[in-house]
Short mmCIF file of C-alpha atoms and ligand atoms in Angstrom, two decimals:
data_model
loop_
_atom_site.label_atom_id
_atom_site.label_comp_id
_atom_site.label_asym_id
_atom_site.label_seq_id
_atom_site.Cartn_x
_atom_site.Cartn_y
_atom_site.Cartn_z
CA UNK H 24 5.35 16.34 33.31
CA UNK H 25 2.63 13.78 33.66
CA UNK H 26 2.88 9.84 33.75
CA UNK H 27 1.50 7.86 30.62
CA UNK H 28 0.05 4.53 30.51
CA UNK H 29 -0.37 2.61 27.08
CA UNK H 30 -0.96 -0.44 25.88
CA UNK H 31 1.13 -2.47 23.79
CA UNK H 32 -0.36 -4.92 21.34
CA UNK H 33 1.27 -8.20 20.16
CA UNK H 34 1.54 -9.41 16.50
CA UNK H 35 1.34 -12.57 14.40
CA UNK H 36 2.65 -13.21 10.58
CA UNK H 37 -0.14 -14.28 8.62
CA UNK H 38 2.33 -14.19 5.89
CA UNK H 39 6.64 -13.85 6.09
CA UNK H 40 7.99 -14.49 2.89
CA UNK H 41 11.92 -14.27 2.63
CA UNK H 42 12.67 -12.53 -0.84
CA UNK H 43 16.48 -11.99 -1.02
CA UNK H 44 19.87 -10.21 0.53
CA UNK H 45 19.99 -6.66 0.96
CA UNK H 46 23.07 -4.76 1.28
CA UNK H 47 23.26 -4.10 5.31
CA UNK H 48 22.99 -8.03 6.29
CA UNK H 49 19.61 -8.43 6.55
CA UNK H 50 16.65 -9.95 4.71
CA UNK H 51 14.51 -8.17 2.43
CA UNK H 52 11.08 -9.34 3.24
CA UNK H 53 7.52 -9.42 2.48
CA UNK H 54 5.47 -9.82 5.26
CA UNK H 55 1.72 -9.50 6.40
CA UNK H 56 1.52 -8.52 10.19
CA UNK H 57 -1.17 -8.28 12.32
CA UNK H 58 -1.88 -6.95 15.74
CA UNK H 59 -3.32 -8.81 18.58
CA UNK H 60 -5.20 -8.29 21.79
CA UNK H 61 -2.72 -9.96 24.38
CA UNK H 62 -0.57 -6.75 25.33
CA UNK H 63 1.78 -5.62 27.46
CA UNK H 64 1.31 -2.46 29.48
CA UNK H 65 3.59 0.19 29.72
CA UNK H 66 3.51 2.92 32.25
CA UNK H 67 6.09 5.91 31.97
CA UNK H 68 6.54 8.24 35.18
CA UNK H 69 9.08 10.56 35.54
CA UNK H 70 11.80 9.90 37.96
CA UNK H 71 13.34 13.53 39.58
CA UNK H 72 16.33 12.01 38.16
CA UNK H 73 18.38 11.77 34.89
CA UNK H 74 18.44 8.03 34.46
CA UNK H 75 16.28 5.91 32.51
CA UNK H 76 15.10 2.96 34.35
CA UNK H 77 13.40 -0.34 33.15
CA UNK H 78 10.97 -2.45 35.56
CA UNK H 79 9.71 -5.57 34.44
CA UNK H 80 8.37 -8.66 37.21
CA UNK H 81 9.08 -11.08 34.11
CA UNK H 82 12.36 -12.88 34.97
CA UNK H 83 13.50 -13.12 31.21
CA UNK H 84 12.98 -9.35 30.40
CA UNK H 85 16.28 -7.34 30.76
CA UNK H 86 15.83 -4.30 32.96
CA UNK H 87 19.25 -2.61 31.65
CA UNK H 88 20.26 -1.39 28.01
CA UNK H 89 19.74 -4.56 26.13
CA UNK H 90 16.10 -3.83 26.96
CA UNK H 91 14.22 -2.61 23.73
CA UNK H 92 12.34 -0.16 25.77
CA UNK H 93 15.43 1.45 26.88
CA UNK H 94 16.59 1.26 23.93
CA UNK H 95 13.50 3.46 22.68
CA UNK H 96 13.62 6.21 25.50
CA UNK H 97 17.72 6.43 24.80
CA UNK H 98 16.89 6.89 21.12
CA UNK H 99 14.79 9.75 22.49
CA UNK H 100 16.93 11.28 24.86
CA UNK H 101 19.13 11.53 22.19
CA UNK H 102 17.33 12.41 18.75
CA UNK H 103 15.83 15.27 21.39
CA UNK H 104 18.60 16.22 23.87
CA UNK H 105 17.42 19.67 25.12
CA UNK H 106 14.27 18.19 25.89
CA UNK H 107 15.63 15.26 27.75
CA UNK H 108 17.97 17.13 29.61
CA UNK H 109 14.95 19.72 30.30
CA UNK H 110 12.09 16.47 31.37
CA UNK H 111 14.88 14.16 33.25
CA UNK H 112 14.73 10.57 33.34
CA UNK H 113 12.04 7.92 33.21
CA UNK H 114 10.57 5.06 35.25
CA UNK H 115 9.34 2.41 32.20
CA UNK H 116 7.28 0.01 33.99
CA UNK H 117 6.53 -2.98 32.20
CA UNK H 118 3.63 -5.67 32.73
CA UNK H 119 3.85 -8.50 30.89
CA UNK H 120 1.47 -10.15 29.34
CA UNK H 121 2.89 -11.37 25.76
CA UNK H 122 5.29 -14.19 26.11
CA UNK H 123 8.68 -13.43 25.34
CA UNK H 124 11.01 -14.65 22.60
CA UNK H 125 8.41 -15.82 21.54
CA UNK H 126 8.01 -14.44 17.87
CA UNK H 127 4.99 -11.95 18.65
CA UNK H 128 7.22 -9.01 19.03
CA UNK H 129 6.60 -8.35 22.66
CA UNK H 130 9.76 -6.40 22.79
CA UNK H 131 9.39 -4.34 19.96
CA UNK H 132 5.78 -3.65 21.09
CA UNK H 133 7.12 -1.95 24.42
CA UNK H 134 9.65 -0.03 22.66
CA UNK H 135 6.85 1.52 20.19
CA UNK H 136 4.88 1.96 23.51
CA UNK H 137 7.72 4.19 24.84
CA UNK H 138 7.85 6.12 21.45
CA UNK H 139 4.39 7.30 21.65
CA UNK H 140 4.72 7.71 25.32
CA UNK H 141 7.45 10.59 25.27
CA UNK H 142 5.94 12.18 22.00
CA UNK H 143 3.40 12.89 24.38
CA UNK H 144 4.98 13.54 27.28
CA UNK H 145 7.47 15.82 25.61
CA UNK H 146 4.88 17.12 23.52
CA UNK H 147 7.11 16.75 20.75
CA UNK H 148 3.87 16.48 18.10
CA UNK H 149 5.95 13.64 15.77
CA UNK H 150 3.48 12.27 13.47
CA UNK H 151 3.07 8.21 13.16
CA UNK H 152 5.07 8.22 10.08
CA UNK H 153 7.73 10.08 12.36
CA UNK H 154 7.31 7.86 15.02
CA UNK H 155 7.66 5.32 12.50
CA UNK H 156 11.04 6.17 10.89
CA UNK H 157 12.78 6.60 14.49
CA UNK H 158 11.32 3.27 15.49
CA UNK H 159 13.07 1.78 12.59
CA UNK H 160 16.34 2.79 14.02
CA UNK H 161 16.47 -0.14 16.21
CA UNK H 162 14.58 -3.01 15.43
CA UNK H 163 12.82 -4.03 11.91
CA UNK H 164 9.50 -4.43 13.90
CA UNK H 165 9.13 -2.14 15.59
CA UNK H 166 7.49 0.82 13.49
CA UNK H 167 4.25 -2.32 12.35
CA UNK H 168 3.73 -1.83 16.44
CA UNK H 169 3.33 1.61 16.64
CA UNK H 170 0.10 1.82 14.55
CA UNK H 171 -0.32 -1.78 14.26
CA UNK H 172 -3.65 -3.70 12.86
CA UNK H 173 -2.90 -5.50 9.04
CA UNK H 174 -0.20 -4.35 7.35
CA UNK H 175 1.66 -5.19 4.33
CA UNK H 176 5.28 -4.68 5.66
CA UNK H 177 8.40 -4.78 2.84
CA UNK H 178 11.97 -3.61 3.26
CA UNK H 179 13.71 -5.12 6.04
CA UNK H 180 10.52 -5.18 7.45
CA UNK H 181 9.83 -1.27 8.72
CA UNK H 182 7.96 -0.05 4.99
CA UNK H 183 4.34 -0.25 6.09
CA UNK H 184 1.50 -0.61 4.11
CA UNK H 185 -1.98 -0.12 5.79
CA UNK H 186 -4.53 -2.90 4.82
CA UNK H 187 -8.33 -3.37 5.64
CA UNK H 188 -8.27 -4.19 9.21
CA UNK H 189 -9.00 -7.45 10.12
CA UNK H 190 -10.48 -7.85 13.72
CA UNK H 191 -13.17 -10.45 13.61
CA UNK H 192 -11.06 -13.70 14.03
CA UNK H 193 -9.91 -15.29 17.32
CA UNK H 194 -6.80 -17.18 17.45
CA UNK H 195 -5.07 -19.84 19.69
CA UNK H 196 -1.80 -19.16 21.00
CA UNK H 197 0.79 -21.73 21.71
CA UNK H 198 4.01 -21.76 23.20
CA UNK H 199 6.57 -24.07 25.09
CA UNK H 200 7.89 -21.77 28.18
CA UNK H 201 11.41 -23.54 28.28
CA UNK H 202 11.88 -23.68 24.05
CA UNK H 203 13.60 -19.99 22.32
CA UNK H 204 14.55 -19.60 18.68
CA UNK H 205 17.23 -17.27 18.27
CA UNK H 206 16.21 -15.42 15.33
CA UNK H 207 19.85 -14.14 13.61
CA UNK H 208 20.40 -17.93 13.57
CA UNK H 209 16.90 -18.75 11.88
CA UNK H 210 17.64 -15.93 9.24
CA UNK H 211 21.10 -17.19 8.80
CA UNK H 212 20.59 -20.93 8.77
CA UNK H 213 17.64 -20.20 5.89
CA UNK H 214 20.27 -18.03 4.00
CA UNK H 215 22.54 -21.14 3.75
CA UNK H 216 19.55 -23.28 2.78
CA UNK H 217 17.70 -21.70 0.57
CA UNK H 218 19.96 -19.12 -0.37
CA UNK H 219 20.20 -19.69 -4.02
CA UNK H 220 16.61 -19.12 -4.27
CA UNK H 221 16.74 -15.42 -3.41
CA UNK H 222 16.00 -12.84 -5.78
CA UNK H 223 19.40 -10.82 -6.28
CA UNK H 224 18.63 -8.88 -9.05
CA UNK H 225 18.19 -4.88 -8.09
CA UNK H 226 15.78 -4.16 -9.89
CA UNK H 227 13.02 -6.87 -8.77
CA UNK H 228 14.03 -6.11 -5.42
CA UNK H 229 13.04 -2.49 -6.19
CA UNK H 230 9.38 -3.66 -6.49
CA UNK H 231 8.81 -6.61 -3.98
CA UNK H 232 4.97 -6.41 -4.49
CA UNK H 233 5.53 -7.64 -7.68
CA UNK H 234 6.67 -11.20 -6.00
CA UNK H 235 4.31 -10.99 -3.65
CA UNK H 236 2.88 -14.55 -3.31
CA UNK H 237 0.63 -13.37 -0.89
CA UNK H 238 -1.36 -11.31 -3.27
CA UNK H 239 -4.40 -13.82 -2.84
CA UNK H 240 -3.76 -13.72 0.84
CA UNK H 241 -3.75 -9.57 0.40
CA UNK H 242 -7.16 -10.25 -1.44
CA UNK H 243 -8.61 -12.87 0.98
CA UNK H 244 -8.69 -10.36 3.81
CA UNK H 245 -9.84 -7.16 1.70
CA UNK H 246 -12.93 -9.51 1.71
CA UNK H 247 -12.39 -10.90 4.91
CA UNK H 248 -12.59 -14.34 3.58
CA UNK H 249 -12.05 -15.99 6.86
CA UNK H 250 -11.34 -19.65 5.01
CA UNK H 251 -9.39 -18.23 2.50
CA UNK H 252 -7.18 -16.56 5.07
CA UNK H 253 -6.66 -19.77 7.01
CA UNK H 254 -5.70 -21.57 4.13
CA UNK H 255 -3.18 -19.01 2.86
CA UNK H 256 -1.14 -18.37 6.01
CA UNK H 257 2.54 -18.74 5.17
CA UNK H 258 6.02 -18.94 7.29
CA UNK H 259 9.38 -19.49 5.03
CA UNK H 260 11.13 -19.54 8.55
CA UNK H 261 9.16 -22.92 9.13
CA UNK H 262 11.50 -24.36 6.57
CA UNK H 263 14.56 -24.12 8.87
CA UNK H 264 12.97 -23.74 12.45
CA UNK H 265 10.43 -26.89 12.27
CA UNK H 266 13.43 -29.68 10.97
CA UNK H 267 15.42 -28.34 14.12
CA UNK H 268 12.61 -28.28 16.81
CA UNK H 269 10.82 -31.68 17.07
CA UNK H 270 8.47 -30.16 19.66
CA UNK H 271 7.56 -27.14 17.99
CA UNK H 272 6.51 -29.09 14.44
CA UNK H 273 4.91 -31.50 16.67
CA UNK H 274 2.78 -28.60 18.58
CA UNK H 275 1.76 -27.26 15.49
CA UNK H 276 0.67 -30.43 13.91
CA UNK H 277 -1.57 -30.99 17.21
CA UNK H 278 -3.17 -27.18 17.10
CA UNK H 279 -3.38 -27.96 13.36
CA UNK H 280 -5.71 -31.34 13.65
CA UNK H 281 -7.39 -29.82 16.62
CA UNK H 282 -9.21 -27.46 13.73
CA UNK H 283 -9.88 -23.88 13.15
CA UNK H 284 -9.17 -22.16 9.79
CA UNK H 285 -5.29 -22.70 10.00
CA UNK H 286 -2.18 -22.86 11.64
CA UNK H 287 1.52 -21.33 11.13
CA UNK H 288 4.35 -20.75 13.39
CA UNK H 289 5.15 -16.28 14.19
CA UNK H 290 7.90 -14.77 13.12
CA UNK H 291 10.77 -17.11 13.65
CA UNK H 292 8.92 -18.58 16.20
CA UNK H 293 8.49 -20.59 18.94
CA UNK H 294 4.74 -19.07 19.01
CA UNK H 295 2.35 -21.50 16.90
CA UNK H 296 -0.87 -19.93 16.35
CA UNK H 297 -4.52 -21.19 15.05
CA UNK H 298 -6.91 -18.90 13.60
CA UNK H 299 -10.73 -19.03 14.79
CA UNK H 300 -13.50 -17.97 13.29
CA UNK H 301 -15.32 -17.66 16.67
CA UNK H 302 -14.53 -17.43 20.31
CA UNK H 303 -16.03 -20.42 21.39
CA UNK H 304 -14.04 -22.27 18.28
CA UNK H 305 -10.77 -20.86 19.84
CA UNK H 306 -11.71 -22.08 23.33
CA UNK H 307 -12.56 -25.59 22.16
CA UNK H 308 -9.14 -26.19 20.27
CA UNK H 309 -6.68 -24.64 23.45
CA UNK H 310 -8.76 -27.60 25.44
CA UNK H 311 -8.11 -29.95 23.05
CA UNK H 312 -4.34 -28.80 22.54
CA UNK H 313 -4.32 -28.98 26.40
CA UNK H 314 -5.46 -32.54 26.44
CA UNK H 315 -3.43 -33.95 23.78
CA UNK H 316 -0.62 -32.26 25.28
CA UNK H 317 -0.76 -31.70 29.14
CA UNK H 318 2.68 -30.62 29.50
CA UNK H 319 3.11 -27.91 31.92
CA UNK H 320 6.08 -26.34 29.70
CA UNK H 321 3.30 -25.83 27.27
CA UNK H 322 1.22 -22.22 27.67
CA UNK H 323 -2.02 -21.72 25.71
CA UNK H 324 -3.73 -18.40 24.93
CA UNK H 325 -6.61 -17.52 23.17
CA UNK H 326 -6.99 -13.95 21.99
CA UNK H 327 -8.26 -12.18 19.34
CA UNK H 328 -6.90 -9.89 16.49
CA UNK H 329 -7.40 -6.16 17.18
CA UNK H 330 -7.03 -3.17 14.08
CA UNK H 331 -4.78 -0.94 16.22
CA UNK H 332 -1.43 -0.81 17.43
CA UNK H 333 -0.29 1.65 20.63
CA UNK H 334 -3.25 2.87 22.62
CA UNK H 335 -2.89 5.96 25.23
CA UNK H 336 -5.25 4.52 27.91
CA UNK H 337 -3.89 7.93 30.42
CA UNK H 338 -2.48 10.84 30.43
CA UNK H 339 -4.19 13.46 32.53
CA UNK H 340 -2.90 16.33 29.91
CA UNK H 341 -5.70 15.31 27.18
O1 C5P P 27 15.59 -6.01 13.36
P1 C5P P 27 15.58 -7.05 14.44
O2 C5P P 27 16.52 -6.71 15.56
O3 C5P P 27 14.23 -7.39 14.92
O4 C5P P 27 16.16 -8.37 13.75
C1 C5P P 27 16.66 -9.44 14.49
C2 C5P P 27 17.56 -10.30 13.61
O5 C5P P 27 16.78 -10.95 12.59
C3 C5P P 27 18.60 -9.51 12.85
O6 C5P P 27 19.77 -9.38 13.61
C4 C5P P 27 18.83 -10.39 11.63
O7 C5P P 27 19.70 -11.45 11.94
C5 C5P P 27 17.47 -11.00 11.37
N1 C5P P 27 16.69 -10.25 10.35
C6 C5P P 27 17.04 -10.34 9.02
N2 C5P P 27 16.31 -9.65 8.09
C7 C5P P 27 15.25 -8.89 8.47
C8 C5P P 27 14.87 -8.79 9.81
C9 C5P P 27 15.62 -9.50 10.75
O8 C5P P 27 17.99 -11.03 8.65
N3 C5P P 27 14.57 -8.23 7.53
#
């Protein structure tokens, strides 16, 4: 068996709208996700042993069982126990590159990584939608990062819908190293809030496109209207996360008067992102972010959005 290196692309939420309770505890959601060029790398090698083990130089990544990517090869092991009894255990390697906790699914991204990695290592032959319905096993993510680009995700958050790709705009990324949002407690605290908005009747919930409020946003990128898009970003988790972090509201109100096409917290944050029409655009707002705001705590990216999700860049089998 052969070692496999892939890369594992970020996301953003150019749209998270909460709709309503659903049965298990979580939200049901409409969401528009999109993958990004800042990735992690993943390199699986087989260890002559049966154990799974998880490196990572990041201090804040877990390198035991609380580690998504573990999570992902024990899912494996599992769904597939001849073969991992027959292959043996696995080396994950991780290099960082997306912040973590940080609302850009970094996690979840290494997991899918490690799906796609034993499919081919195993030569198991799952298709993406297989790929995708394991993934969704363990974290509501994780199946968007498997094939990635724009999607139109529903459900909990794991029913995909493929849109046209959207890979000409740049974007800013902010963070504040020391800040974390738990994200149960962002869910739950907009639950209490706004809980008596939801939609709780069955049968709506049965067709959440039809409350999609993002429809123009959904229409916007079909013609890659990069204004339009800008304009029509949209985060309920802002409602509950921005009031409670000071810093975070105030970050993206600077990235937001520094320009671009628009600006919106990820996922349930701390990531604040603006969108760029241009690379030099992008560049020009992280220094003016930088100078308004020369705290050290604060890390700046730009990047751009990419139309794929996991990429096999070797495995000397193909
Ligand atoms: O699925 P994942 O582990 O990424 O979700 C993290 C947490 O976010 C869940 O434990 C839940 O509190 C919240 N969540 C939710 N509804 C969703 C997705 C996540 O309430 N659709």
């Amino acid at each position: 068996m052969h070692s496999v290196s892939l890369i594992a692309p970020g996301k953003i939420n150019l749209d998270l709208e909460i709709i309503g309770d659903r049965p298990d505890g979580y939200h049901s959601l409409i969401m528009i996700l999109q993958s990004i060029k800042l990735a992690d790398k993943i390199l699986l090698h087989p260890n002559g042993t049966d154990l799974l083990r998880v490196t990572c130089h990041h201090r804040e990544v877990p390198s035991n069982q609380d580690n998504l990517a573990y999570k992902a090869a024990a899912l494996m092991q599992k769904e597939f126990p001849s073969l991992g009894a027959n292959y043996g255990g696995l080396d994950i390697i991780i290099e960082k590159h997306l912040p973590v906790a940080a609302g850009l699914a970094g996690g979840s991204a290494d997991a899918a990584a490690v799906l796609v990695g034993i499919n081919l290592m195993w030569d198991l032959g799952l298709t993406q939608p297989e790929i995708e319905e394991l993934a969704a096993k363990f974290g509501s993510d994780i199946p968007f990062c498997v094939g990635g680009g724009t999607a139109i995700a529903t459900g909990r958050g794991e029913k995909l819908d493929s849109i046209t790709p959207l890979d000409h705009l740049w974007l800013v990324l902010a963070k504040y190293r020391s800040i974390t949002v738990s994200t149960p407690w962002a869910y739950k605290t907009y639950r209490s809030v706004f809980g008596h908005t939801y939609i709780n009747e069955p049968a709506s919930l049965a067709s959440p496109t039809a409350h999609i409020h993002s429809r123009p946003l959904v229409k916007a990128i079909q013609q890659k209207n990069a204004a339009e898009i800008g304009k029509l970003l949209h985060n309920d988790l802002e409602k509950v996360v921005l009031p409670e972090f000071p810093k975070i509201n105030q970050l993206r109100e600077t990235c937001q008067n520094a320009g671009g096409l628009g600006t919106m917290m990820s996922g349930s944050g701390p990531s604040v992102f603006t969108l760029c029409a241009s690379e030099t655009e992008a560049e020009a707002i992280q220094q003016q972010v930088r100078a308004k705001i020369p705290d050290p705590d604060l890390e700046l990216w730009v990047t751009q959005l990419c139309s794929h999700g996991i990429q096999v860049i070797s495995h000397p089998k193909h």
